[in-house]
Coordinates of C-alpha atoms in Angstrom, one line a residue:
M1 CA 79.5 -155.2 -291.9
F2 CA 80.2 -152.4 -289.4
D3 CA 82.0 -152.7 -286.1
L4 CA 79.2 -150.6 -284.5
C5 CA 75.8 -149.3 -285.4
V6 CA 74.6 -146.4 -283.3
V7 CA 70.8 -146.2 -283.3
G8 CA 69.5 -142.7 -282.5
A9 CA 71.0 -139.6 -284.0
G10 CA 70.3 -137.2 -281.1
L11 CA 72.7 -135.6 -278.7
I12 CA 74.0 -138.9 -277.1
G13 CA 74.0 -140.9 -280.3
S14 CA 75.9 -138.3 -282.3
A15 CA 78.5 -138.0 -279.6
A16 CA 78.9 -141.8 -279.5
S17 CA 79.3 -142.1 -283.2
K18 CA 82.1 -139.5 -283.1
Y19 CA 84.0 -141.4 -280.5
A20 CA 83.5 -144.8 -282.0
S21 CA 84.5 -143.7 -285.5
R22 CA 88.0 -142.8 -284.4
G23 CA 89.0 -146.4 -284.5
S24 CA 86.1 -148.5 -285.8
S25 CA 83.8 -148.7 -288.8
V26 CA 80.5 -147.0 -287.6
C27 CA 77.0 -146.5 -288.9
L28 CA 74.8 -143.9 -287.3
I29 CA 71.0 -144.3 -287.9
G30 CA 68.4 -141.8 -287.0
P31 CA 65.8 -139.6 -288.7
D32 CA 66.3 -135.9 -289.4
E33 CA 64.2 -133.2 -287.8
P34 CA 60.6 -133.5 -288.8
T35 CA 59.2 -131.2 -291.4
K36 CA 56.1 -129.1 -290.7
E37 CA 54.0 -131.7 -292.5
E38 CA 55.5 -134.5 -290.4
R39 CA 54.3 -132.8 -287.2
L40 CA 50.6 -133.4 -288.2
T41 CA 48.5 -136.1 -286.8
S42 CA 47.9 -137.5 -290.3
S43 CA 51.6 -138.0 -290.9
P44 CA 52.9 -141.6 -290.7
R45 CA 55.9 -140.4 -288.8
D46 CA 55.9 -141.5 -285.1
I47 CA 59.5 -140.8 -284.0
Y48 CA 60.3 -137.3 -282.6
G49 CA 62.8 -135.8 -280.2
A50 CA 63.3 -133.1 -277.7
H51 CA 66.5 -131.7 -279.4
Y52 CA 64.8 -129.7 -282.2
D53 CA 65.6 -126.5 -280.4
E54 CA 68.2 -123.7 -279.9
G55 CA 68.5 -123.6 -276.1
R56 CA 69.6 -126.0 -273.4
I57 CA 71.2 -124.8 -270.1
Y58 CA 74.8 -125.9 -269.3
R59 CA 76.7 -125.5 -266.0
Q60 CA 79.1 -127.6 -264.0
S61 CA 77.1 -127.8 -260.8
T62 CA 73.9 -129.6 -260.0
S63 CA 72.3 -130.7 -256.7
D64 CA 73.2 -134.3 -257.8
P65 CA 77.0 -135.0 -257.6
V66 CA 76.8 -137.7 -260.3
W67 CA 75.3 -135.4 -262.9
A68 CA 77.7 -132.7 -261.8
K69 CA 80.7 -135.0 -262.5
L70 CA 79.3 -135.9 -266.0
A71 CA 78.9 -132.2 -266.8
Q72 CA 82.4 -131.4 -265.5
K73 CA 83.8 -133.9 -267.9
A74 CA 81.8 -132.9 -270.9
I75 CA 81.7 -129.1 -270.8
P76 CA 85.4 -128.3 -271.0
R77 CA 85.4 -130.2 -274.4
Y78 CA 82.9 -127.9 -276.0
S79 CA 85.6 -125.6 -277.4
E80 CA 87.5 -128.6 -278.9
I81 CA 84.3 -129.9 -280.6
E82 CA 83.7 -126.4 -282.0
R83 CA 87.2 -126.2 -283.4
E84 CA 87.3 -129.6 -284.9
S85 CA 83.8 -129.3 -286.5
G86 CA 83.8 -125.7 -287.4
V87 CA 80.3 -125.4 -285.8
D88 CA 79.7 -123.0 -282.9
F89 CA 77.0 -124.2 -280.5
A90 CA 77.9 -122.9 -277.0
T91 CA 77.2 -119.4 -275.6
E92 CA 78.9 -118.7 -272.3
V93 CA 76.4 -116.2 -270.6
G94 CA 76.6 -117.9 -267.2
C95 CA 74.0 -119.7 -265.2
L96 CA 72.1 -118.5 -262.2
S97 CA 70.6 -121.2 -259.9
V98 CA 68.1 -119.7 -257.4
G99 CA 66.3 -121.3 -254.5
S100 CA 64.9 -120.7 -251.1
R101 CA 67.6 -119.8 -248.6
G102 CA 68.4 -122.8 -246.5
G103 CA 66.3 -125.0 -248.7
N104 CA 67.3 -128.5 -249.8
Y105 CA 68.0 -127.5 -253.4
I106 CA 70.3 -124.6 -252.8
T107 CA 72.0 -126.3 -249.9
A108 CA 72.8 -129.4 -252.0
L109 CA 74.0 -127.2 -254.8
K110 CA 76.4 -125.3 -252.6
E111 CA 77.8 -128.5 -251.2
V112 CA 78.6 -129.8 -254.8
V113 CA 80.2 -126.5 -255.7
Q114 CA 82.4 -126.5 -252.7
K115 CA 83.4 -130.2 -252.9
D116 CA 84.2 -130.1 -256.6
G117 CA 85.9 -126.7 -256.5
I118 CA 83.6 -125.1 -259.1
Q119 CA 84.2 -121.5 -259.8
A120 CA 81.0 -119.8 -258.6
E121 CA 79.7 -117.1 -256.3
T122 CA 76.8 -117.2 -253.8
L123 CA 74.5 -114.2 -254.0
S124 CA 71.5 -113.1 -252.0
G125 CA 68.3 -112.2 -253.9
T126 CA 69.1 -108.5 -253.5
E127 CA 72.6 -109.0 -254.9
V128 CA 71.1 -110.8 -257.9
C129 CA 68.8 -107.9 -258.7
S130 CA 71.7 -105.5 -258.3
K131 CA 73.9 -107.6 -260.7
F132 CA 71.0 -108.1 -263.1
P133 CA 68.7 -105.1 -262.7
F134 CA 66.2 -106.4 -265.3
L135 CA 65.5 -109.5 -263.1
S136 CA 63.0 -109.7 -260.3
I137 CA 64.3 -112.2 -257.8
P138 CA 62.9 -112.5 -254.2
N139 CA 65.1 -110.7 -251.7
M140 CA 65.0 -113.7 -249.3
D141 CA 66.2 -116.2 -252.0
E142 CA 69.7 -117.3 -252.5
A143 CA 71.6 -118.0 -255.7
V144 CA 74.7 -119.7 -257.0
F145 CA 76.1 -117.9 -260.1
E146 CA 78.5 -119.6 -262.4
S147 CA 80.0 -117.3 -265.0
H148 CA 82.6 -119.8 -266.4
F149 CA 81.7 -123.0 -268.2
A150 CA 78.1 -122.0 -268.0
G151 CA 75.4 -120.7 -270.3
Y152 CA 73.4 -122.4 -273.0
I153 CA 74.0 -124.6 -276.0
S154 CA 72.1 -125.1 -279.2
P155 CA 71.3 -128.8 -279.3
R156 CA 70.7 -128.7 -283.0
R157 CA 74.1 -127.3 -283.7
L158 CA 75.8 -129.6 -281.1
I159 CA 74.4 -132.6 -283.0
K160 CA 75.5 -131.1 -286.3
A161 CA 79.0 -130.6 -284.9
Q162 CA 79.3 -134.2 -283.6
I163 CA 78.0 -135.7 -286.8
T164 CA 80.4 -133.5 -288.8
I165 CA 83.3 -134.9 -286.9
A166 CA 82.0 -138.5 -287.1
K167 CA 81.6 -138.2 -290.9
K168 CA 85.2 -136.9 -291.2
N169 CA 86.2 -140.1 -289.4
G170 CA 84.4 -142.2 -292.0
C171 CA 81.0 -142.7 -290.2
Q172 CA 78.1 -143.4 -292.4
H173 CA 74.8 -141.6 -291.5
I174 CA 71.5 -143.1 -292.5
Q175 CA 68.6 -140.7 -291.9
E176 CA 65.9 -143.2 -291.2
A177 CA 64.1 -144.5 -288.1
V178 CA 64.9 -148.0 -286.9
R179 CA 62.1 -150.6 -286.8
S180 CA 64.0 -153.5 -285.0
V181 CA 67.3 -154.7 -283.7
S182 CA 68.0 -158.4 -283.3
R183 CA 70.7 -161.1 -283.3
V184 CA 71.1 -163.1 -286.5
L185 CA 73.3 -165.8 -287.9
H186 CA 75.5 -164.4 -290.7
D187 CA 77.3 -166.7 -293.1
D188 CA 80.2 -165.0 -294.8
S189 CA 82.9 -166.9 -296.7
N190 CA 81.9 -170.2 -295.0
K191 CA 82.2 -168.5 -291.6
C192 CA 79.0 -168.4 -289.6
E193 CA 78.8 -165.9 -286.8
V194 CA 76.2 -164.2 -284.7
V195 CA 75.9 -160.5 -285.6
M196 CA 73.4 -157.7 -285.0
E197 CA 70.8 -156.9 -287.6
V198 CA 69.2 -153.4 -287.7
V199 CA 66.2 -152.9 -289.8
T200 CA 64.9 -149.5 -290.7
D201 CA 61.3 -148.4 -291.5
S202 CA 62.0 -148.6 -295.2
G203 CA 63.2 -152.2 -294.8
R204 CA 66.9 -151.5 -295.2
K205 CA 69.0 -154.0 -293.3
V206 CA 72.3 -153.1 -291.7
L207 CA 74.7 -155.6 -290.1
A208 CA 77.1 -154.8 -287.3
K209 CA 79.1 -156.6 -284.8
K210 CA 77.6 -154.5 -282.1
V211 CA 74.8 -152.0 -281.6
L212 CA 74.4 -149.1 -279.2
L213 CA 70.9 -147.8 -278.5
C214 CA 70.7 -144.0 -278.0
T215 CA 67.0 -143.9 -278.6
G216 CA 65.8 -141.9 -275.6
A217 CA 62.1 -141.9 -274.8
F218 CA 61.1 -144.0 -277.8
T219 CA 63.2 -147.0 -276.9
A220 CA 60.2 -148.9 -275.6
F221 CA 58.1 -148.4 -278.8
R222 CA 60.2 -150.3 -281.3
K223 CA 61.6 -153.8 -281.2
L224 CA 65.0 -152.8 -280.1
L225 CA 65.6 -154.8 -276.9
G226 CA 63.9 -158.0 -277.7
T227 CA 60.3 -159.2 -277.7
E228 CA 58.1 -157.7 -275.0
V229 CA 61.1 -156.1 -273.2
S230 CA 61.6 -152.4 -272.5
P231 CA 63.7 -150.1 -270.2
D232 CA 62.4 -149.4 -266.8
T233 CA 61.7 -145.7 -267.3
K234 CA 58.8 -143.3 -266.9
L235 CA 58.0 -141.0 -269.7
F236 CA 56.9 -137.5 -268.8
G237 CA 55.7 -134.7 -271.0
L238 CA 57.1 -131.3 -270.1
S239 CA 55.7 -128.0 -271.4
V240 CA 57.7 -125.1 -272.9
T241 CA 56.7 -121.5 -273.7
K242 CA 58.7 -119.3 -276.0
L243 CA 58.0 -115.6 -275.6
E244 CA 59.0 -113.4 -278.5
I245 CA 60.7 -110.0 -277.8
S246 CA 62.2 -107.4 -280.1
E247 CA 65.9 -107.4 -281.1
E248 CA 66.1 -104.1 -279.3
D249 CA 64.9 -105.6 -276.0
A250 CA 67.2 -108.6 -276.5
V251 CA 70.2 -106.3 -276.7
K252 CA 69.0 -104.4 -273.6
I253 CA 69.1 -107.6 -271.5
K254 CA 72.0 -109.4 -273.4
A255 CA 73.7 -109.9 -270.0
M256 CA 70.9 -112.2 -268.9
P257 CA 72.2 -115.6 -267.8
S258 CA 70.4 -119.0 -268.0
I259 CA 68.2 -119.4 -264.9
L260 CA 67.1 -122.4 -262.8
Y261 CA 64.6 -121.7 -260.1
F262 CA 63.3 -123.9 -257.2
G263 CA 61.7 -121.9 -254.4
E264 CA 58.5 -120.1 -253.3
G265 CA 58.5 -117.4 -255.9
G266 CA 58.3 -113.6 -255.6
A267 CA 55.4 -111.6 -254.0
D268 CA 55.1 -109.7 -257.3
W269 CA 55.2 -112.8 -259.5
T270 CA 52.1 -114.1 -261.3
K271 CA 49.8 -116.1 -259.0
D272 CA 48.4 -118.5 -261.7
Y273 CA 51.7 -120.4 -262.1
P274 CA 52.0 -123.1 -260.8
P275 CA 48.2 -123.8 -260.9
D276 CA 48.5 -125.5 -257.5
P277 CA 49.4 -122.8 -255.0
R278 CA 50.8 -125.5 -252.6
A279 CA 53.4 -126.6 -255.1
P280 CA 56.9 -125.1 -255.2
V281 CA 57.7 -122.7 -258.1
V282 CA 60.1 -124.7 -260.4
F283 CA 61.2 -123.7 -263.8
Y284 CA 64.2 -123.2 -266.1
M285 CA 64.6 -120.1 -268.2
L286 CA 66.8 -119.3 -271.2
P287 CA 68.0 -115.7 -272.1
P288 CA 66.9 -114.3 -275.4
I289 CA 68.1 -116.5 -278.2
R290 CA 67.7 -115.9 -281.9
Y291 CA 65.9 -118.8 -283.5
P292 CA 66.0 -119.9 -287.2
D293 CA 63.0 -117.8 -288.0
G294 CA 65.1 -114.7 -287.2
K295 CA 63.1 -113.9 -284.0
Y296 CA 64.3 -113.6 -280.4
Y297 CA 62.6 -115.8 -277.8
I298 CA 62.9 -116.2 -274.0
K299 CA 62.1 -119.7 -273.2
L300 CA 60.6 -121.1 -269.9
G301 CA 60.2 -124.8 -269.4
H302 CA 58.8 -127.1 -266.8
D303 CA 55.4 -128.5 -265.9
P304 CA 53.7 -128.3 -262.5
V305 CA 51.7 -131.5 -263.2
P306 CA 53.7 -133.4 -265.9
R307 CA 51.7 -136.0 -267.8
M308 CA 52.9 -139.6 -268.2
F309 CA 52.9 -141.6 -271.4
H310 CA 52.5 -145.3 -271.8
T311 CA 52.2 -145.7 -275.6
G312 CA 53.8 -144.4 -278.8
P313 CA 50.6 -142.8 -280.1
Q314 CA 50.2 -140.9 -276.8
M315 CA 53.7 -139.5 -277.3
K316 CA 53.1 -138.6 -280.9
Q317 CA 49.9 -136.8 -280.0
W318 CA 51.8 -134.8 -277.4
F319 CA 54.6 -133.7 -279.8
V320 CA 52.0 -132.9 -282.5
Q321 CA 49.4 -131.0 -280.5
G322 CA 51.5 -129.4 -277.8
P323 CA 50.7 -128.2 -274.3
D324 CA 47.4 -126.8 -272.9
P325 CA 47.0 -123.2 -274.2
R326 CA 46.1 -122.0 -270.7
L327 CA 49.3 -123.3 -269.3
I328 CA 51.3 -121.7 -272.1
R329 CA 49.8 -118.3 -271.2
Q330 CA 50.5 -118.9 -267.5
M331 CA 54.1 -119.7 -268.3
A332 CA 54.4 -116.6 -270.5
N333 CA 53.1 -114.6 -267.5
M334 CA 55.9 -116.1 -265.4
I335 CA 58.5 -115.0 -267.8
T336 CA 57.3 -111.4 -267.7
S337 CA 57.1 -111.7 -263.9
V338 CA 60.9 -112.5 -263.7
V339 CA 62.2 -110.5 -266.6
K340 CA 61.2 -106.8 -266.4
G341 CA 61.0 -104.1 -269.1
V342 CA 60.5 -106.2 -272.2
K343 CA 57.6 -105.9 -274.6
V344 CA 55.8 -109.2 -275.5
L345 CA 55.4 -109.5 -279.2
S346 CA 53.9 -113.0 -279.2
Y347 CA 54.3 -116.4 -277.5
H348 CA 53.7 -120.0 -278.3
G349 CA 54.1 -123.5 -276.7
D350 CA 56.2 -126.5 -277.5
S351 CA 56.5 -130.1 -276.2
C352 CA 59.2 -132.1 -274.6
V353 CA 59.4 -135.6 -273.3
V354 CA 61.9 -136.9 -270.7
D355 CA 62.7 -140.5 -269.9
V356 CA 63.3 -140.9 -266.2
A357 CA 65.0 -143.9 -264.6
P358 CA 64.2 -144.9 -261.0
S359 CA 67.8 -143.9 -260.0
N360 CA 67.4 -140.5 -261.7
R361 CA 70.7 -141.3 -263.5
P362 CA 71.3 -142.4 -267.1
Y363 CA 71.5 -146.0 -268.2
I364 CA 75.0 -146.5 -269.6
D365 CA 75.3 -150.3 -269.8
R366 CA 75.5 -153.5 -271.9
V367 CA 72.3 -155.6 -272.3
H368 CA 74.6 -158.3 -273.6
N369 CA 78.1 -158.3 -275.2
Q370 CA 76.8 -157.1 -278.5
L371 CA 74.1 -154.6 -277.4
G372 CA 74.6 -151.5 -275.3
V373 CA 72.4 -148.7 -274.2
A374 CA 72.9 -145.0 -273.5
I375 CA 69.4 -143.8 -272.6
A376 CA 67.3 -142.2 -269.8
G377 CA 68.5 -138.6 -269.9
N378 CA 66.1 -137.7 -267.0
G379 CA 65.9 -134.2 -268.4
Y380 CA 69.6 -133.5 -267.6
A381 CA 71.6 -135.1 -270.3
A382 CA 72.0 -132.4 -273.0
K383 CA 75.0 -130.7 -271.4
S384 CA 76.6 -134.0 -270.6
S385 CA 75.8 -135.9 -273.8
D386 CA 79.4 -135.9 -275.0
E387 CA 80.6 -137.7 -271.9
I388 CA 77.6 -140.1 -271.8
G389 CA 78.3 -141.1 -275.4
R390 CA 82.0 -141.5 -274.8
L391 CA 81.5 -143.7 -271.7
A392 CA 79.0 -145.9 -273.6
V393 CA 81.4 -146.5 -276.5
E394 CA 84.3 -147.2 -274.1
L395 CA 82.2 -149.8 -272.2
L396 CA 80.7 -151.5 -275.2
M397 CA 83.7 -151.5 -277.6
K398 CA 86.6 -151.8 -275.2
D399 CA 85.1 -153.1 -271.9
Q400 CA 86.5 -150.1 -270.2
W401 CA 85.1 -147.7 -267.6
D402 CA 87.5 -144.7 -267.0
I403 CA 85.5 -142.2 -264.9
D404 CA 85.7 -142.0 -261.1
I405 CA 82.0 -142.9 -260.6
P406 CA 81.0 -146.5 -260.0
Q407 CA 79.6 -148.1 -263.1
N408 CA 76.9 -149.9 -261.2
L409 CA 75.1 -146.5 -260.7
F410 CA 74.4 -146.7 -264.5
H411 CA 73.2 -150.3 -264.8
V412 CA 70.1 -150.6 -267.0
Q413 CA 66.9 -152.0 -265.5
L414 CA 64.6 -153.8 -267.9
K415 CA 61.0 -154.8 -267.5
S416 CA 58.7 -157.3 -269.4
G417 CA 55.7 -156.3 -271.4
C418 CA 53.5 -156.7 -268.3
G419 CA 55.7 -154.4 -266.3
N420 CA 57.6 -157.0 -264.2
P421 CA 61.4 -156.6 -263.7
T422 CA 63.5 -158.9 -265.7
S423 CA 67.2 -159.7 -266.0
R424 CA 69.4 -158.5 -268.9
L425 CA 68.9 -160.5 -272.1

């Protein structure tokens, strides 16, 4: 019998298991990264994740003050996690947030920077190109550049670091997918009590006093919250293109920061992305990162018309088949529009799914006193996962909320199988 079972071994679940294992008996359950064979349509595997990657942007500012606060709590702890685990995962290359001067995005971002006292400088498009001569940024755009506590993390290595610490604390890690979670009566030494039963795909049963679901976009497709109940989220598929460059070119542009863009684009940028010329140009871009295959890739992500998923098989198909090849090519052209002077060796696409709550904030809450959730990353959670996991554990295990953000902003909304809102179980 464990004090807590954390279901989902991704970024949030691994963080939660680390914090909980400091004072409780903990079991973390979640499958390992899929093999090449498990990414085939014929594979029985149907649980995937967006964290099988080497690049996620981190920075302390965002245009949303709540997400900014979560990031400001999590990011300063990166160095501590690296020291305790012996696993490096963060690269501080800075982050450049660019948008139309006077536009809503850049205005809101500057307000958060000023209010929260974030160390950052405001640059014109011309100043950006002077600072980073290999970038093509429109002169009339404006940018916020954070050089401190900003850059990119390897989600794979951050998860490895968190689980390494959790295991040092005695956490047990079961590398399986969970089929169901339910309340059951448990009779132990003539003492009958209600506990949580977690059943894996292999039929293994784990008993715990409490369960925390960190199951992301797949929460609705297993029996985790009760019969015909799912979180009120929308599931969107986002496309990614990874463009291969040589190690020589990677060294030439090694000063490149992570980039977020929301504006009208440059006059010399490709005209085929986004496909709808009336839509704003929105993307995130990572500097050259060396991947496990030994090659360097610049990654661009977003989707001008993201598709929505309603079933598990739809999501599996997306992870297995990937984005439209035409969109992959268009996104590769956007990379070479922004980053000048690099030779394209190859490019390929990848898939991502984000679970978006109506509030655009994560769900960090209790469904009942034995079941908690830390889900709905909304596409922003990677950099803040350490704080989200910590808050969820404090709330579920200690009934505490110790951050200066109202807890009601993170209340979970559930819906019935027919889509109607429902109260907590």
